Amino acid sequence: MADKVPSTRLNSGYDMPMLGLGTYNSFKPNEMGDAVKAAVQMGYRHFDTAWRYTTEPEIGAAVKELIQEGKIKREELFIVTKLWVQFHEPDQVEPACQKSLEALGMDYIDLYLIHFPVACEDLEITKPTSTDYVDTWRAMEKLVDKGLVRSIGVSNFNQQQLERILKLDGIKYKPANNQVEISPYLHQENLVQYSFKNGISTTGYSPFGAPGQNYERNDAPKILEDPTIVEMGRKYKKSSAQVILRWGIQRGLVLIPKSTNPSRLAQNMDIFDFTLSEDDMKAMQALDRGYRSNVHFFTMWKDHPFYPFEK
Ligand code: A2P
């Protein structure tokens, strides 16, 4: 089943499975570890975490168990984690990476991302600092040379910020990946195309508009209930979630829907036996409305020069 998931070749030479499991927003003990074990059985090989999600230890423990049971080998997995905003100072980057490695119980990370372009003093991100992400990037490059990480990239960077890194004097490694929010209501087409042109892959997070965190908010559109998508699902005999994931894969994106529910985990993996027609891809195009489901967390950064979103 794992073979069903296509990969994208990163500019670092490594292959990244285009469907992975997002692991944000799971705080019940064992919930994410159990999901990882179930997901591996279903063919998931790519797991996306972050130091800030606090799921690294559970993911690491689940992977260790699976390896000990002979169900998977470390080299068959693709593990992504992220440098938190508190550790952007160049001399803090390697210790932060070491902390993630320790929490995961692994001796390398497949892809290590700068979580946000803005650095902060505090965990709660209320005290942004002026640390420049290009200095952080140079420290990230050293992690590759030390063999701690195989590929490096960024998350929540806009085009101008990617451009600044690409134009860095003496850049050794280009970002292999930029992980940003992408959903039927937020296509990010310009950023995706710019990234393709520059050899940077794009991962889309919150493909369904983060139902777990947002759907209860009155102003949050319920993307999974969008009539165009529901109707398409009927036509292909697939759920709205499957239509959305298929659309993303056909755009050449990597996607990391989060689920801890076994039937939804299986559903999200079952998207490689159908293709959206050109007309349906066009109909999806018409749904774009620049809606960010996660932006409300970051309003306190609005006046920071590295704020990555539209003001
Ligand atoms: P659950 O973990 O109970 O399955 P996003 O990736 O956009 O942030 O969305 C994650 C949320 O979407 C989680 O709350 C998850 O809940 C839910 N979810 C994941 N897969 C599906 C699916 N196939 N259908 C409906 N909801 C889903």
PDB file of N, CA and C in Angstrom, residues 33-130:
ATOM      1  N   GLY A  33       0.343   8.594  19.255  1.00  0.00           N
ATOM      2  CA  GLY A  33       1.153   7.380  19.109  1.00  0.00           C
ATOM      3  C   GLY A  33       0.319   6.262  18.480  1.00  0.00           C
ATOM      4  N   ASP A  34      -0.909   6.112  18.954  1.00  0.00           N
ATOM      5  CA  ASP A  34      -1.786   5.069  18.392  1.00  0.00           C
ATOM      6  C   ASP A  34      -2.092   5.367  16.921  1.00  0.00           C
ATOM      7  N   ALA A  35      -2.292   6.655  16.627  1.00  0.00           N
ATOM      8  CA  ALA A  35      -2.592   7.028  15.230  1.00  0.00           C
ATOM      9  C   ALA A  35      -1.405   6.701  14.329  1.00  0.00           C
ATOM     10  N   VAL A  36      -0.196   6.957  14.816  1.00  0.00           N
ATOM     11  CA  VAL A  36       0.995   6.675  14.008  1.00  0.00           C
ATOM     12  C   VAL A  36       1.098   5.174  13.733  1.00  0.00           C
ATOM     13  N   LYS A  37       0.832   4.365  14.769  1.00  0.00           N
ATOM     14  CA  LYS A  37       0.911   2.906  14.578  1.00  0.00           C
ATOM     15  C   LYS A  37      -0.121   2.443  13.555  1.00  0.00           C
ATOM     16  N   ALA A  38      -1.336   2.960  13.686  1.00  0.00           N
ATOM     17  CA  ALA A  38      -2.383   2.579  12.720  1.00  0.00           C
ATOM     18  C   ALA A  38      -2.009   3.072  11.320  1.00  0.00           C
ATOM     19  N   ALA A  39      -1.479   4.288  11.266  1.00  0.00           N
ATOM     20  CA  ALA A  39      -1.171   4.894   9.960  1.00  0.00           C
ATOM     21  C   ALA A  39      -0.079   4.111   9.232  1.00  0.00           C
ATOM     22  N   VAL A  40       0.933   3.670   9.956  1.00  0.00           N
ATOM     23  CA  VAL A  40       2.010   2.908   9.306  1.00  0.00           C
ATOM     24  C   VAL A  40       1.435   1.635   8.674  1.00  0.00           C
ATOM     25  N   GLN A  41       0.521   0.989   9.403  1.00  0.00           N
ATOM     26  CA  GLN A  41      -0.122  -0.230   8.853  1.00  0.00           C
ATOM     27  C   GLN A  41      -0.892   0.085   7.568  1.00  0.00           C
ATOM     28  N   MET A  42      -1.418   1.299   7.481  1.00  0.00           N
ATOM     29  CA  MET A  42      -2.216   1.684   6.304  1.00  0.00           C
ATOM     30  C   MET A  42      -1.373   2.183   5.142  1.00  0.00           C
ATOM     31  N   GLY A  43      -0.068   2.331   5.379  1.00  0.00           N
ATOM     32  CA  GLY A  43       0.801   2.764   4.286  1.00  0.00           C
ATOM     33  C   GLY A  43       1.361   4.167   4.426  1.00  0.00           C
ATOM     34  N   TYR A  44       1.012   4.877   5.495  1.00  0.00           N
ATOM     35  CA  TYR A  44       1.638   6.189   5.708  1.00  0.00           C
ATOM     36  C   TYR A  44       3.120   5.985   6.030  1.00  0.00           C
ATOM     37  N   ARG A  45       3.953   6.813   5.443  1.00  0.00           N
ATOM     38  CA  ARG A  45       5.390   6.762   5.731  1.00  0.00           C
ATOM     39  C   ARG A  45       5.931   8.127   6.157  1.00  0.00           C
ATOM     40  N   HIS A  46       5.157   9.158   5.907  1.00  0.00           N
ATOM     41  CA  HIS A  46       5.601  10.531   6.164  1.00  0.00           C
ATOM     42  C   HIS A  46       4.824  11.065   7.374  1.00  0.00           C
ATOM     43  N   PHE A  47       5.555  11.515   8.382  1.00  0.00           N
ATOM     44  CA  PHE A  47       4.937  12.064   9.590  1.00  0.00           C
ATOM     45  C   PHE A  47       5.473  13.470   9.829  1.00  0.00           C
ATOM     46  N   ASP A  48       4.536  14.379  10.044  1.00  0.00           N
ATOM     47  CA  ASP A  48       4.905  15.779  10.215  1.00  0.00           C
ATOM     48  C   ASP A  48       4.647  16.224  11.642  1.00  0.00           C
ATOM     49  N   THR A  49       5.718  16.637  12.327  1.00  0.00           N
ATOM     50  CA  THR A  49       5.538  17.138  13.686  1.00  0.00           C
ATOM     51  C   THR A  49       6.309  18.440  13.832  1.00  0.00           C
ATOM     52  N   ALA A  50       6.444  18.900  15.072  1.00  0.00           N
ATOM     53  CA  ALA A  50       7.183  20.126  15.382  1.00  0.00           C
ATOM     54  C   ALA A  50       7.487  20.069  16.869  1.00  0.00           C
ATOM     55  N   TRP A  51       8.592  20.708  17.245  1.00  0.00           N
ATOM     56  CA  TRP A  51       8.913  20.751  18.676  1.00  0.00           C
ATOM     57  C   TRP A  51       7.726  21.338  19.434  1.00  0.00           C
ATOM     58  N   ARG A  52       7.106  22.375  18.868  1.00  0.00           N
ATOM     59  CA  ARG A  52       6.022  23.076  19.556  1.00  0.00           C
ATOM     60  C   ARG A  52       4.750  22.228  19.700  1.00  0.00           C
ATOM     61  N   TYR A  53       4.564  21.238  18.839  1.00  0.00           N
ATOM     62  CA  TYR A  53       3.323  20.451  18.922  1.00  0.00           C
ATOM     63  C   TYR A  53       3.304  19.540  20.159  1.00  0.00           C
ATOM     64  N   THR A  54       4.493  19.302  20.699  1.00  0.00           N
ATOM     65  CA  THR A  54       4.689  18.370  21.830  1.00  0.00           C
ATOM     66  C   THR A  54       4.342  16.911  21.491  1.00  0.00           C
ATOM     67  N   THR A  55       4.258  16.603  20.217  1.00  0.00           N
ATOM     68  CA  THR A  55       3.955  15.214  19.830  1.00  0.00           C
ATOM     69  C   THR A  55       5.211  14.420  19.444  1.00  0.00           C
ATOM     70  N   GLU A  56       6.371  15.078  19.462  1.00  0.00           N
ATOM     71  CA  GLU A  56       7.595  14.358  19.063  1.00  0.00           C
ATOM     72  C   GLU A  56       7.829  13.090  19.901  1.00  0.00           C
ATOM     73  N   PRO A  57       7.715  13.167  21.242  1.00  0.00           N
ATOM     74  CA  PRO A  57       8.013  11.952  22.022  1.00  0.00           C
ATOM     75  C   PRO A  57       7.081  10.781  21.695  1.00  0.00           C
ATOM     76  N   GLU A  58       5.797  11.066  21.533  1.00  0.00           N
ATOM     77  CA  GLU A  58       4.863   9.961  21.224  1.00  0.00           C
ATOM     78  C   GLU A  58       5.105   9.364  19.844  1.00  0.00           C
ATOM     79  N   ILE A  59       5.411  10.235  18.907  1.00  0.00           N
ATOM     80  CA  ILE A  59       5.690   9.732  17.556  1.00  0.00           C
ATOM     81  C   ILE A  59       6.950   8.874  17.589  1.00  0.00           C
ATOM     82  N   GLY A  60       7.972   9.386  18.274  1.00  0.00           N
ATOM     83  CA  GLY A  60       9.227   8.648  18.378  1.00  0.00           C
ATOM     84  C   GLY A  60       9.035   7.289  19.036  1.00  0.00           C
ATOM     85  N   ALA A  61       8.250   7.265  20.121  1.00  0.00           N
ATOM     86  CA  ALA A  61       8.047   6.000  20.842  1.00  0.00           C
ATOM     87  C   ALA A  61       7.285   5.002  19.969  1.00  0.00           C
ATOM     88  N   ALA A  62       6.287   5.502  19.239  1.00  0.00           N
ATOM     89  CA  ALA A  62       5.501   4.607  18.365  1.00  0.00           C
ATOM     90  C   ALA A  62       6.388   4.036  17.259  1.00  0.00           C
ATOM     91  N   VAL A  63       7.218   4.896  16.677  1.00  0.00           N
ATOM     92  CA  VAL A  63       8.105   4.445  15.602  1.00  0.00           C
ATOM     93  C   VAL A  63       9.095   3.407  16.147  1.00  0.00           C
ATOM     94  N   LYS A  64       9.622   3.671  17.323  1.00  0.00           N
ATOM     95  CA  LYS A  64      10.581   2.741  17.928  1.00  0.00           C
ATOM     96  C   LYS A  64       9.945   1.355  18.095  1.00  0.00           C
ATOM     97  N   GLU A  65       8.708   1.363  18.607  1.00  0.00           N
ATOM     98  CA  GLU A  65       7.995   0.079  18.796  1.00  0.00           C
ATOM     99  C   GLU A  65       7.808  -0.646  17.472  1.00  0.00           C
ATOM    100  N   LEU A  66       7.394   0.111  16.460  1.00  0.00           N
ATOM    101  CA  LEU A  66       7.161  -0.496  15.138  1.00  0.00           C
ATOM    102  C   LEU A  66       8.450  -1.074  14.564  1.00  0.00           C
ATOM    103  N   ILE A  67       9.545  -0.361  14.793  1.00  0.00           N
ATOM    104  CA  ILE A  67      10.836  -0.847  14.293  1.00  0.00           C
ATOM    105  C   ILE A  67      11.229  -2.122  15.049  1.00  0.00           C
ATOM    106  N   GLN A  68      11.047  -2.089  16.377  1.00  0.00           N
ATOM    107  CA  GLN A  68      11.405  -3.273  17.178  1.00  0.00           C
ATOM    108  C   GLN A  68      10.571  -4.486  16.790  1.00  0.00           C
ATOM    109  N   GLU A  69       9.318  -4.233  16.430  1.00  0.00           N
ATOM    110  CA  GLU A  69       8.442  -5.343  16.026  1.00  0.00           C
ATOM    111  C   GLU A  69       8.703  -5.790  14.593  1.00  0.00           C
ATOM    112  N   GLY A  70       9.622  -5.102  13.918  1.00  0.00           N
ATOM    113  CA  GLY A  70       9.967  -5.469  12.542  1.00  0.00           C
ATOM    114  C   GLY A  70       8.936  -5.025  11.515  1.00  0.00           C
ATOM    115  N   LYS A  71       8.064  -4.085  11.902  1.00  0.00           N
ATOM    116  CA  LYS A  71       7.001  -3.666  10.976  1.00  0.00           C
ATOM    117  C   LYS A  71       7.456  -2.580  10.004  1.00  0.00           C
ATOM    118  N   ILE A  72       8.530  -1.916  10.347  1.00  0.00           N
ATOM    119  CA  ILE A  72       9.019  -0.820   9.497  1.00  0.00           C
ATOM    120  C   ILE A  72      10.501  -0.597   9.792  1.00  0.00           C
ATOM    121  N   LYS A  73      11.185  -0.025   8.816  1.00  0.00           N
ATOM    122  CA  LYS A  73      12.593   0.348   9.053  1.00  0.00           C
ATOM    123  C   LYS A  73      12.672   1.877   9.077  1.00  0.00           C
ATOM    124  N   ARG A  74      13.601   2.395   9.854  1.00  0.00           N
ATOM    125  CA  ARG A  74      13.729   3.856   9.946  1.00  0.00           C
ATOM    126  C   ARG A  74      13.873   4.486   8.561  1.00  0.00           C
ATOM    127  N   GLU A  75      14.664   3.847   7.697  1.00  0.00           N
ATOM    128  CA  GLU A  75      14.936   4.469   6.395  1.00  0.00           C
ATOM    129  C   GLU A  75      13.713   4.478   5.474  1.00  0.00           C
ATOM    130  N   GLU A  76      12.665   3.743   5.849  1.00  0.00           N
ATOM    131  CA  GLU A  76      11.432   3.780   5.042  1.00  0.00           C
ATOM    132  C   GLU A  76      10.530   4.953   5.435  1.00  0.00           C
ATOM    133  N   LEU A  77      10.887   5.612   6.524  1.00  0.00           N
ATOM    134  CA  LEU A  77      10.047   6.702   7.032  1.00  0.00           C
ATOM    135  C   LEU A  77      10.603   8.067   6.629  1.00  0.00           C
ATOM    136  N   PHE A  78       9.714   9.025   6.582  1.00  0.00           N
ATOM    137  CA  PHE A  78      10.118  10.409   6.292  1.00  0.00           C
ATOM    138  C   PHE A  78       9.576  11.281   7.423  1.00  0.00           C
ATOM    139  N   ILE A  79      10.487  11.716   8.290  1.00  0.00           N
ATOM    140  CA  ILE A  79      10.085  12.453   9.502  1.00  0.00           C
ATOM    141  C   ILE A  79      10.422  13.942   9.350  1.00  0.00           C
ATOM    142  N   VAL A  80       9.381  14.746   9.507  1.00  0.00           N
ATOM    143  CA  VAL A  80       9.545  16.208   9.422  1.00  0.00           C
ATOM    144  C   VAL A  80       9.318  16.797  10.807  1.00  0.00           C
ATOM    145  N   THR A  81      10.231  17.677  11.244  1.00  0.00           N
ATOM    146  CA  THR A  81       9.935  18.449  12.454  1.00  0.00           C
ATOM    147  C   THR A  81      10.453  19.869  12.269  1.00  0.00           C
ATOM    148  N   LYS A  82      10.167  20.725  13.259  1.00  0.00           N
ATOM    149  CA  LYS A  82      10.374  22.167  13.017  1.00  0.00           C
ATOM    150  C   LYS A  82      11.052  22.870  14.193  1.00  0.00           C
ATOM    151  N   LEU A  83      11.868  23.845  13.827  1.00  0.00           N
ATOM    152  CA  LEU A  83      12.587  24.695  14.797  1.00  0.00           C
ATOM    153  C   LEU A  83      11.626  25.749  15.331  1.00  0.00           C
ATOM    154  N   TRP A  84      11.445  25.777  16.644  1.00  0.00           N
ATOM    155  CA  TRP A  84      10.501  26.739  17.216  1.00  0.00           C
ATOM    156  C   TRP A  84      11.072  28.165  17.209  1.00  0.00           C
ATOM    157  N   VAL A  85      10.179  29.149  17.256  1.00  0.00           N
ATOM    158  CA  VAL A  85      10.539  30.573  17.133  1.00  0.00           C
ATOM    159  C   VAL A  85      11.482  31.070  18.230  1.00  0.00           C
ATOM    160  N   GLN A  86      11.540  30.364  19.335  1.00  0.00           N
ATOM    161  CA  GLN A  86      12.417  30.786  20.438  1.00  0.00           C
ATOM    162  C   GLN A  86      13.888  30.446  20.194  1.00  0.00           C
ATOM    163  N   PHE A  87      14.144  29.646  19.171  1.00  0.00           N
ATOM    164  CA  PHE A  87      15.511  29.131  18.986  1.00  0.00           C
ATOM    165  C   PHE A  87      16.141  29.578  17.663  1.00  0.00           C
ATOM    166  N   HIS A  88      15.793  30.803  17.231  1.00  0.00           N
ATOM    167  CA  HIS A  88      16.300  31.296  15.941  1.00  0.00           C
ATOM    168  C   HIS A  88      17.723  31.836  16.005  1.00  0.00           C
ATOM    169  N   GLU A  89      18.178  32.221  17.199  1.00  0.00           N
ATOM    170  CA  GLU A  89      19.550  32.726  17.302  1.00  0.00           C
ATOM    171  C   GLU A  89      20.474  31.612  16.800  1.00  0.00           C
ATOM    172  N   PRO A  90      21.428  31.956  15.910  1.00  0.00           N
ATOM    173  CA  PRO A  90      22.245  30.904  15.291  1.00  0.00           C
ATOM    174  C   PRO A  90      22.835  29.890  16.281  1.00  0.00           C
ATOM    175  N   ASP A  91      23.276  30.358  17.461  1.00  0.00           N
ATOM    176  CA  ASP A  91      23.904  29.390  18.383  1.00  0.00           C
ATOM    177  C   ASP A  91      22.873  28.516  19.101  1.00  0.00           C
ATOM    178  N   GLN A  92      21.595  28.791  18.894  1.00  0.00           N
ATOM    179  CA  GLN A  92      20.567  27.958  19.534  1.00  0.00           C
ATOM    180  C   GLN A  92      19.982  26.904  18.595  1.00  0.00           C
ATOM    181  N   VAL A  93      20.347  27.007  17.324  1.00  0.00           N
ATOM    182  CA  VAL A  93      19.706  26.134  16.323  1.00  0.00           C
ATOM    183  C   VAL A  93      20.112  24.662  16.524  1.00  0.00           C
ATOM    184  N   GLU A  94      21.411  24.429  16.654  1.00  0.00           N
ATOM    185  CA  GLU A  94      21.825  23.023  16.826  1.00  0.00           C
ATOM    186  C   GLU A  94      21.298  22.418  18.138  1.00  0.00           C
ATOM    187  N   PRO A  95      21.405  23.126  19.275  1.00  0.00           N
ATOM    188  CA  PRO A  95      20.819  22.543  20.496  1.00  0.00           C
ATOM    189  C   PRO A  95      19.316  22.254  20.349  1.00  0.00           C
ATOM    190  N   ALA A  96      18.606  23.112  19.650  1.00  0.00           N
ATOM    191  CA  ALA A  96      17.162  22.877  19.461  1.00  0.00           C
ATOM    192  C   ALA A  96      16.927  21.628  18.615  1.00  0.00           C
ATOM    193  N   CYS A  97      17.748  21.483  17.591  1.00  0.00           N
ATOM    194  CA  CYS A  97      17.635  20.297  16.729  1.00  0.00           C
ATOM    195  C   CYS A  97      17.952  19.035  17.543  1.00  0.00           C
ATOM    196  N   GLN A  98      18.968  19.136  18.388  1.00  0.00           N
ATOM    197  CA  GLN A  98      19.336  17.990  19.237  1.00  0.00           C
ATOM    198  C   GLN A  98      18.180  17.618  20.163  1.00  0.00           C
ATOM    199  N   LYS A  99      17.465  18.642  20.667  1.00  0.00           N
ATOM    200  CA  LYS A  99      16.319  18.367  21.541  1.00  0.00           C
ATOM    201  C   LYS A  99      15.239  17.596  20.794  1.00  0.00           C
ATOM    202  N   SER A 100      15.000  17.973  19.554  1.00  0.00           N
ATOM    203  CA  SER A 100      13.994  17.262  18.752  1.00  0.00           C
ATOM    204  C   SER A 100      14.445  15.828  18.482  1.00  0.00           C
ATOM    205  N   LEU A 101      15.729  15.668  18.167  1.00  0.00           N
ATOM    206  CA  LEU A 101      16.248  14.316  17.911  1.00  0.00           C
ATOM    207  C   LEU A 101      16.085  13.438  19.153  1.00  0.00           C
ATOM    208  N   GLU A 102      16.380  14.033  20.300  1.00  0.00           N
ATOM    209  CA  GLU A 102      16.253  13.297  21.559  1.00  0.00           C
ATOM    210  C   GLU A 102      14.795  12.914  21.804  1.00  0.00           C
ATOM    211  N   ALA A 103      13.904  13.881  21.615  1.00  0.00           N
ATOM    212  CA  ALA A 103      12.483  13.629  21.854  1.00  0.00           C
ATOM    213  C   ALA A 103      11.970  12.539  20.911  1.00  0.00           C
ATOM    214  N   LEU A 104      12.451  12.550  19.680  1.00  0.00           N
ATOM    215  CA  LEU A 104      12.022  11.551  18.698  1.00  0.00           C
ATOM    216  C   LEU A 104      12.747  10.217  18.890  1.00  0.00           C
ATOM    217  N   GLY A 105      13.881  10.257  19.588  1.00  0.00           N
ATOM    218  CA  GLY A 105      14.695   9.038  19.744  1.00  0.00           C
ATOM    219  C   GLY A 105      15.292   8.607  18.413  1.00  0.00           C
ATOM    220  N   MET A 106      15.678   9.582  17.603  1.00  0.00           N
ATOM    221  CA  MET A 106      16.215   9.283  16.265  1.00  0.00           C
ATOM    222  C   MET A 106      17.584   9.916  16.109  1.00  0.00           C
ATOM    223  N   ASP A 107      18.381   9.404  15.150  1.00  0.00           N
ATOM    224  CA  ASP A 107      19.692  10.028  14.975  1.00  0.00           C
ATOM    225  C   ASP A 107      19.761  10.925  13.747  1.00  0.00           C
ATOM    226  N   TYR A 108      18.663  11.037  13.008  1.00  0.00           N
ATOM    227  CA  TYR A 108      18.577  12.088  11.978  1.00  0.00           C
ATOM    228  C   TYR A 108      17.115  12.433  11.749  1.00  0.00           C
ATOM    229  N   ILE A 109      16.919  13.629  11.216  1.00  0.00           N
ATOM    230  CA  ILE A 109      15.575  14.084  10.821  1.00  0.00           C
ATOM    231  C   ILE A 109      15.595  14.184   9.294  1.00  0.00           C
ATOM    232  N   ASP A 110      14.518  13.750   8.653  1.00  0.00           N
ATOM    233  CA  ASP A 110      14.510  13.804   7.187  1.00  0.00           C
ATOM    234  C   ASP A 110      14.413  15.234   6.672  1.00  0.00           C
ATOM    235  N   LEU A 111      13.549  16.018   7.309  1.00  0.00           N
ATOM    236  CA  LEU A 111      13.372  17.401   6.858  1.00  0.00           C
ATOM    237  C   LEU A 111      13.125  18.279   8.079  1.00  0.00           C
ATOM    238  N   TYR A 112      13.969  19.269   8.257  1.00  0.00           N
ATOM    239  CA  TYR A 112      13.884  20.167   9.422  1.00  0.00           C
ATOM    240  C   TYR A 112      13.525  21.558   8.903  1.00  0.00           C
ATOM    241  N   LEU A 113      12.439  22.116   9.419  1.00  0.00           N
ATOM    242  CA  LEU A 113      11.928  23.390   8.899  1.00  0.00           C
ATOM    243  C   LEU A 113      12.025  24.501   9.942  1.00  0.00           C
ATOM    244  N   ILE A 114      12.317  25.728   9.501  1.00  0.00           N
ATOM    245  CA  ILE A 114      12.142  26.898  10.376  1.00  0.00           C
ATOM    246  C   ILE A 114      10.625  27.119  10.451  1.00  0.00           C
ATOM    247  N   HIS A 115      10.056  27.012  11.655  1.00  0.00           N
ATOM    248  CA  HIS A 115       8.586  26.960  11.792  1.00  0.00           C
ATOM    249  C   HIS A 115       7.896  28.239  11.310  1.00  0.00           C
ATOM    250  N   PHE A 116       8.515  29.392  11.622  1.00  0.00           N
ATOM    251  CA  PHE A 116       7.977  30.700  11.200  1.00  0.00           C
ATOM    252  C   PHE A 116       9.138  31.644  10.903  1.00  0.00           C
ATOM    253  N   PRO A 117       8.930  32.621  10.042  1.00  0.00           N
ATOM    254  CA  PRO A 117      10.018  33.582   9.793  1.00  0.00           C
ATOM    255  C   PRO A 117      10.279  34.517  10.973  1.00  0.00           C
ATOM    256  N   VAL A 118       9.287  34.689  11.842  1.00  0.00           N
ATOM    257  CA  VAL A 118       9.423  35.600  12.992  1.00  0.00           C
ATOM    258  C   VAL A 118       9.997  34.841  14.191  1.00  0.00           C
ATOM    259  N   ALA A 119      10.983  35.446  14.846  1.00  0.00           N
ATOM    260  CA  ALA A 119      11.555  34.862  16.067  1.00  0.00           C
ATOM    261  C   ALA A 119      10.898  35.506  17.287  1.00  0.00           C
ATOM    262  N   CYS A 120      10.844  34.777  18.385  1.00  0.00           N
ATOM    263  CA  CYS A 120      10.221  35.314  19.602  1.00  0.00           C
ATOM    264  C   CYS A 120      11.030  34.918  20.824  1.00  0.00           C
ATOM    265  N   GLU A 121      10.842  35.690  21.872  1.00  0.00           N
ATOM    266  CA  GLU A 121      11.515  35.364  23.133  1.00  0.00           C
ATOM    267  C   GLU A 121      10.785  34.266  23.878  1.00  0.00           C
ATOM    268  N   ASP A 122       9.476  34.207  23.697  1.00  0.00           N
ATOM    269  CA  ASP A 122       8.657  33.357  24.568  1.00  0.00           C
ATOM    270  C   ASP A 122       7.896  32.284  23.794  1.00  0.00           C
ATOM    271  N   LEU A 123       7.557  31.245  24.540  1.00  0.00           N
ATOM    272  CA  LEU A 123       6.810  30.122  23.974  1.00  0.00           C
ATOM    273  C   LEU A 123       5.470  30.569  23.385  1.00  0.00           C
ATOM    274  N   GLU A 124       4.843  31.530  24.037  1.00  0.00           N
ATOM    275  CA  GLU A 124       3.493  31.964  23.636  1.00  0.00           C
ATOM    276  C   GLU A 124       3.508  32.983  22.508  1.00  0.00           C
ATOM    277  N   ILE A 125       4.664  33.242  21.949  1.00  0.00           N
ATOM    278  CA  ILE A 125       4.885  34.104  20.781  1.00  0.00           C
ATOM    279  C   ILE A 125       4.388  35.548  20.931  1.00  0.00           C
ATOM    280  N   THR A 126       4.382  36.044  22.155  1.00  0.00           N
ATOM    281  CA  THR A 126       3.906  37.418  22.344  1.00  0.00           C
ATOM    282  C   THR A 126       5.057  38.432  22.283  1.00  0.00           C
ATOM    283  N   LYS A 127       6.320  37.935  22.294  1.00  0.00           N
ATOM    284  CA  LYS A 127       7.453  38.871  22.323  1.00  0.00           C
ATOM    285  C   LYS A 127       8.385  38.634  21.140  1.00  0.00           C
ATOM    286  N   PRO A 128       8.009  39.138  19.972  1.00  0.00           N
ATOM    287  CA  PRO A 128       8.865  38.945  18.800  1.00  0.00           C
ATOM    288  C   PRO A 128      10.193  39.690  18.936  1.00  0.00           C
ATOM    289  N   THR A 129      11.229  39.157  18.335  1.00  0.00           N
ATOM    290  CA  THR A 129      12.549  39.797  18.359  1.00  0.00           C
ATOM    291  C   THR A 129      12.955  40.135  16.922  1.00  0.00           C
ATOM    292  N   SER A 130      14.137  40.747  16.793  1.00  0.00           N
ATOM    293  CA  SER A 130      14.562  41.169  15.453  1.00  0.00           C
ATOM    294  C   SER A 130      15.496  40.146  14.802  1.00  0.00           C
TER     295      SER A 130
END
